Amino acid sequence: MKVLYINANPRTKKSVSEEIADTFIEELKKAEQDVEVEYAHLYEMDLQEIDEDVLGSWGKHRTGEEFTETEKEKVKRMDNVLDQFLAADLYVFVTPFWNLLFPPRMKTYIDSLCIPGKTFRYTASGQEGLIEGKRAVHIESVGGVYKGTGLNFSEDYLREVMRFLGIKEYDSVICEGMSQYPDMAEKILDESKAEARELAQKLARLE
C-alpha cells in the first residue's frame, strides 16, 4: 500500500492533526505490513498557483499552440504534483481548520490535481472522475465544534473534490473542541487518536 501523507500544517512544532495522523500511520503499519509512506509537506513544496501563464497554457493545449518556456515550467511543476498523487493508493490529508476552511495552500495543491483529461473528463451527462481504486482520509483539528452546523467547509469541499475525481472511498477523523473546551482537551485528543486507530485497522482489513 502506497500512502501519500499530505500535510497542510505550517508549524515546525507537531500539530494536533499531525499527532492524530501519525497515530493513524503507526496503526496502519502494525495492521498492514507492506506500507510505504511518502510525505508531501505543502509549506515546503514549490506549489504553482493558477495564474495567467497556466490559464494560457490550458488554452494552447486545446488549440495545439506551442507553450512559452515560462508556461512549460509552470505546467511541469503542476504535473510533478499530480504524478506523485496518482502514484499513491491511499491519500491522507492532514489539515488545521482556519476560518471555516483549510489553509489556502491546500486549495493550491488541489488545483494541481483537477486536470481535465487526466483526473476527470467532460461528458454529455456531466463531469466524470478518472481516478479509480483509491481511498482518501481527511484528518483535521478544529478548535471549536462545528459538527452539524454546515460550517466545516474544508471537510465538505475535500469530500466532494475527491468524489469529483472518482475517489468515492472517503473517511475522516475530525478532532473538534479542544480550544472551546480546554479542560476536556486531553480527552478529546485521546478519543480522536482512538478513532484514527480504528480507521487504520478497518482500512487494513479491506486490503
Tab-separated table of C-alpha atoms in Angstrom:
chain	number	residue	atom	x	y	z
A	1	MET	CA	0.000	0.000	0.000
A	2	LYS	CA	1.472	3.333	-1.073
A	3	VAL	CA	0.324	6.141	1.224
A	4	LEU	CA	0.690	9.822	0.422
A	5	TYR	CA	0.645	11.923	3.611
A	6	ILE	CA	-0.382	15.430	2.518
A	7	ASN	CA	0.393	17.873	5.308
A	8	ALA	CA	-1.057	21.407	5.265
A	9	ASN	CA	0.299	22.470	8.664
A	10	PRO	CA	2.812	25.350	8.542
A	11	ARG	CA	4.253	24.957	12.040
A	12	THR	CA	7.537	23.182	12.752
A	13	LYS	CA	6.101	22.053	16.101
A	14	LYS	CA	3.880	18.997	15.667
A	15	SER	CA	0.214	19.988	15.456
A	16	VAL	CA	-2.830	18.162	16.790
A	17	SER	CA	-3.825	16.948	13.338
A	18	GLU	CA	-0.296	15.635	12.766
A	19	GLU	CA	-0.357	13.792	16.095
A	20	ILE	CA	-3.577	12.068	15.067
A	21	ALA	CA	-2.305	11.371	11.549
A	22	ASP	CA	0.924	9.866	12.914
A	23	THR	CA	-1.180	7.629	15.163
A	24	PHE	CA	-3.172	6.544	12.109
A	25	ILE	CA	0.001	5.745	10.134
A	26	GLU	CA	1.569	3.832	13.036
A	27	GLU	CA	-1.541	1.692	13.439
A	28	LEU	CA	-1.789	1.134	9.685
A	29	LYS	CA	1.795	-0.148	9.621
A	30	LYS	CA	1.020	-2.510	12.501
A	31	ALA	CA	-2.072	-3.876	10.781
A	32	GLU	CA	-0.720	-3.899	7.216
A	33	GLN	CA	2.907	-4.999	6.833
A	34	ASP	CA	3.567	-3.672	3.350
A	35	VAL	CA	3.001	0.071	3.804
A	36	GLU	CA	5.133	2.705	2.079
A	37	VAL	CA	4.577	6.311	3.170
A	38	GLU	CA	5.602	9.355	1.152
A	39	TYR	CA	5.270	12.825	2.648
A	40	ALA	CA	4.116	15.949	0.835
A	41	HIS	CA	4.555	18.953	3.136
A	42	LEU	CA	2.698	21.734	1.354
A	43	TYR	CA	4.617	24.520	3.090
A	44	GLU	CA	7.896	23.073	1.850
A	45	MET	CA	6.752	22.486	-1.735
A	46	ASP	CA	7.005	24.931	-4.618
A	47	LEU	CA	3.315	24.792	-5.490
A	48	GLN	CA	2.100	26.518	-8.625
A	49	GLU	CA	-0.989	28.706	-8.424
A	50	ILE	CA	-3.347	29.062	-11.352
A	51	ASP	CA	-2.202	32.326	-12.925
A	52	GLU	CA	-2.218	33.936	-16.364
A	53	ASP	CA	0.515	31.635	-17.681
A	54	VAL	CA	-1.256	28.489	-16.503
A	55	LEU	CA	-4.551	29.648	-17.967
A	56	GLY	CA	-2.754	30.491	-21.219
A	57	SER	CA	-1.210	27.025	-21.381
A	58	TRP	CA	-4.618	25.417	-20.939
A	59	GLY	CA	-5.950	27.426	-23.856
A	60	LYS	CA	-2.940	26.478	-26.004
A	61	HIS	CA	-3.380	22.824	-25.075
A	62	ARG	CA	-6.802	22.919	-26.729
A	63	THR	CA	-5.593	24.748	-29.833
A	64	GLY	CA	-2.249	22.975	-30.216
A	65	GLU	CA	-0.198	26.173	-29.951
A	66	GLU	CA	3.335	25.956	-28.619
A	67	PHE	CA	3.895	26.819	-24.942
A	68	THR	CA	6.299	29.529	-23.876
A	69	GLU	CA	9.225	28.459	-21.668
A	70	THR	CA	7.513	30.026	-18.651
A	71	GLU	CA	4.297	28.129	-19.362
A	72	LYS	CA	6.243	24.877	-19.754
A	73	GLU	CA	7.953	25.393	-16.420
A	74	LYS	CA	4.730	26.137	-14.554
A	75	VAL	CA	2.810	23.274	-16.134
A	76	LYS	CA	5.676	20.893	-15.303
A	77	ARG	CA	5.526	21.996	-11.659
A	78	MET	CA	1.824	21.114	-11.537
A	79	ASP	CA	2.404	17.843	-13.396
A	80	ASN	CA	5.000	16.762	-10.828
A	81	VAL	CA	2.451	17.239	-8.028
A	82	LEU	CA	-0.160	15.245	-9.933
A	83	ASP	CA	2.271	12.431	-10.804
A	84	GLN	CA	3.154	11.995	-7.129
A	85	PHE	CA	-0.542	11.942	-6.238
A	86	LEU	CA	-1.507	9.379	-8.872
A	87	ALA	CA	1.281	7.014	-7.770
A	88	ALA	CA	-0.325	6.515	-4.340
A	89	ASP	CA	-3.110	4.149	-3.272
A	90	LEU	CA	-4.242	5.956	-0.123
A	91	TYR	CA	-4.298	9.720	0.434
A	92	VAL	CA	-4.092	11.073	3.970
A	93	PHE	CA	-4.930	14.790	4.050
A	94	VAL	CA	-3.781	16.416	7.293
A	95	THR	CA	-5.131	19.907	7.884
A	96	PRO	CA	-5.811	22.551	10.504
A	97	PHE	CA	-9.102	24.443	10.359
A	98	TRP	CA	-8.760	28.184	9.757
A	99	ASN	CA	-11.766	30.471	9.464
A	100	LEU	CA	-14.159	27.729	8.310
A	101	LEU	CA	-11.694	26.227	5.797
A	102	PHE	CA	-8.306	24.557	5.492
A	103	PRO	CA	-5.189	26.683	4.672
A	104	PRO	CA	-5.031	28.198	1.180
A	105	ARG	CA	-2.023	26.024	0.377
A	106	MET	CA	-4.362	23.044	0.279
A	107	LYS	CA	-6.545	24.709	-2.348
A	108	THR	CA	-3.436	25.464	-4.427
A	109	TYR	CA	-2.431	21.817	-4.120
A	110	ILE	CA	-5.879	20.625	-5.169
A	111	ASP	CA	-5.714	22.884	-8.239
A	112	SER	CA	-2.795	20.744	-9.463
A	113	LEU	CA	-4.948	17.613	-9.142
A	114	CYS	CA	-8.038	18.755	-11.050
A	115	ILE	CA	-6.800	18.477	-14.644
A	116	PRO	CA	-9.248	17.703	-17.483
A	117	GLY	CA	-8.292	14.578	-19.393
A	118	LYS	CA	-6.064	13.333	-16.567
A	119	THR	CA	-8.201	13.147	-13.443
A	120	PHE	CA	-11.643	13.964	-14.832
A	121	ARG	CA	-13.339	14.442	-18.173
A	122	TYR	CA	-16.353	16.182	-19.576
A	123	THR	CA	-19.139	14.018	-20.951
A	124	ALA	CA	-22.596	14.685	-22.356
A	125	SER	CA	-24.061	13.814	-18.957
A	126	GLY	CA	-21.581	15.882	-16.953
A	127	GLN	CA	-18.117	15.541	-15.430
A	128	GLU	CA	-16.693	12.071	-14.806
A	129	GLY	CA	-13.840	11.263	-12.410
A	130	LEU	CA	-10.984	9.191	-13.825
A	131	ILE	CA	-9.184	8.100	-10.645
A	132	GLU	CA	-10.298	4.596	-9.697
A	133	GLY	CA	-9.435	2.194	-6.901
A	134	LYS	CA	-8.049	4.815	-4.494
A	135	ARG	CA	-9.072	5.873	-0.984
A	136	ALA	CA	-8.834	9.168	0.873
A	137	VAL	CA	-8.697	10.001	4.577
A	138	HIS	CA	-9.057	13.506	5.995
A	139	ILE	CA	-7.598	14.178	9.427
A	140	GLU	CA	-8.372	17.654	10.741
A	141	SER	CA	-8.111	19.534	14.030
A	142	VAL	CA	-10.821	22.107	14.766
A	143	GLY	CA	-10.658	24.380	17.817
A	144	GLY	CA	-14.427	24.766	18.132
A	145	VAL	CA	-17.332	22.410	17.500
A	146	TYR	CA	-18.902	22.688	14.045
A	147	LYS	CA	-20.409	19.240	13.531
A	148	GLY	CA	-23.972	19.555	12.268
A	149	THR	CA	-23.676	23.289	11.576
A	150	GLY	CA	-22.804	23.043	7.890
A	151	LEU	CA	-19.855	25.370	8.526
A	152	ASN	CA	-16.979	22.931	8.141
A	153	PHE	CA	-16.382	23.805	4.508
A	154	SER	CA	-12.988	22.088	4.377
A	155	GLU	CA	-14.472	18.666	5.133
A	156	ASP	CA	-17.391	19.111	2.705
A	157	TYR	CA	-15.185	20.563	-0.035
A	158	LEU	CA	-12.473	17.905	0.195
A	159	ARG	CA	-15.010	15.074	0.155
A	160	GLU	CA	-16.703	16.495	-2.945
A	161	VAL	CA	-13.393	17.123	-4.737
A	162	MET	CA	-12.390	13.505	-4.168
A	163	ARG	CA	-15.748	12.331	-5.468
A	164	PHE	CA	-15.379	14.672	-8.447
A	165	LEU	CA	-12.065	12.975	-9.296
A	166	GLY	CA	-13.571	9.486	-8.932
A	167	ILE	CA	-12.395	8.703	-5.377
A	168	LYS	CA	-15.560	7.532	-3.662
A	169	GLU	CA	-13.972	5.756	-0.691
A	170	TYR	CA	-13.562	8.611	1.790
A	171	ASP	CA	-13.196	8.634	5.575
A	172	SER	CA	-12.395	11.358	8.075
A	173	VAL	CA	-11.289	11.919	11.646
A	174	ILE	CA	-12.269	15.426	12.756
A	175	CYS	CA	-10.940	16.408	16.185
A	176	GLU	CA	-13.239	19.175	17.434
A	177	GLY	CA	-13.462	21.340	20.526
A	178	MET	CA	-10.012	21.371	22.136
A	179	SER	CA	-9.955	25.177	22.222
A	180	GLN	CA	-13.628	25.528	23.063
A	181	TYR	CA	-13.342	23.051	25.947
A	182	PRO	CA	-9.734	23.279	27.190
A	183	ASP	CA	-10.491	21.265	30.337
A	184	MET	CA	-11.503	18.367	28.085
A	185	ALA	CA	-8.694	18.792	25.522
A	186	GLU	CA	-6.715	15.708	26.538
A	187	LYS	CA	-9.817	13.501	26.466
A	188	ILE	CA	-10.866	14.869	23.054
A	189	LEU	CA	-7.412	14.186	21.624
A	190	ASP	CA	-7.304	10.658	23.044
A	191	GLU	CA	-10.721	9.889	21.560
A	192	SER	CA	-9.631	11.155	18.132
A	193	LYS	CA	-6.481	9.022	18.262
A	194	ALA	CA	-8.593	6.001	19.141
A	195	GLU	CA	-10.860	6.774	16.179
A	196	ALA	CA	-7.782	7.016	13.930
A	197	ARG	CA	-6.549	3.612	15.127
A	198	GLU	CA	-9.932	2.028	14.435
A	199	LEU	CA	-9.999	3.533	10.958
A	200	ALA	CA	-6.490	2.262	10.196
A	201	GLN	CA	-7.476	-1.248	11.269
A	202	LYS	CA	-10.605	-1.082	9.101
A	203	LEU	CA	-8.665	0.009	6.016
A	204	ALA	CA	-6.042	-2.688	6.562
A	205	ARG	CA	-8.787	-5.340	6.631
A	206	LEU	CA	-10.151	-4.016	3.324
A	207	GLU	CA	-6.795	-4.608	1.658
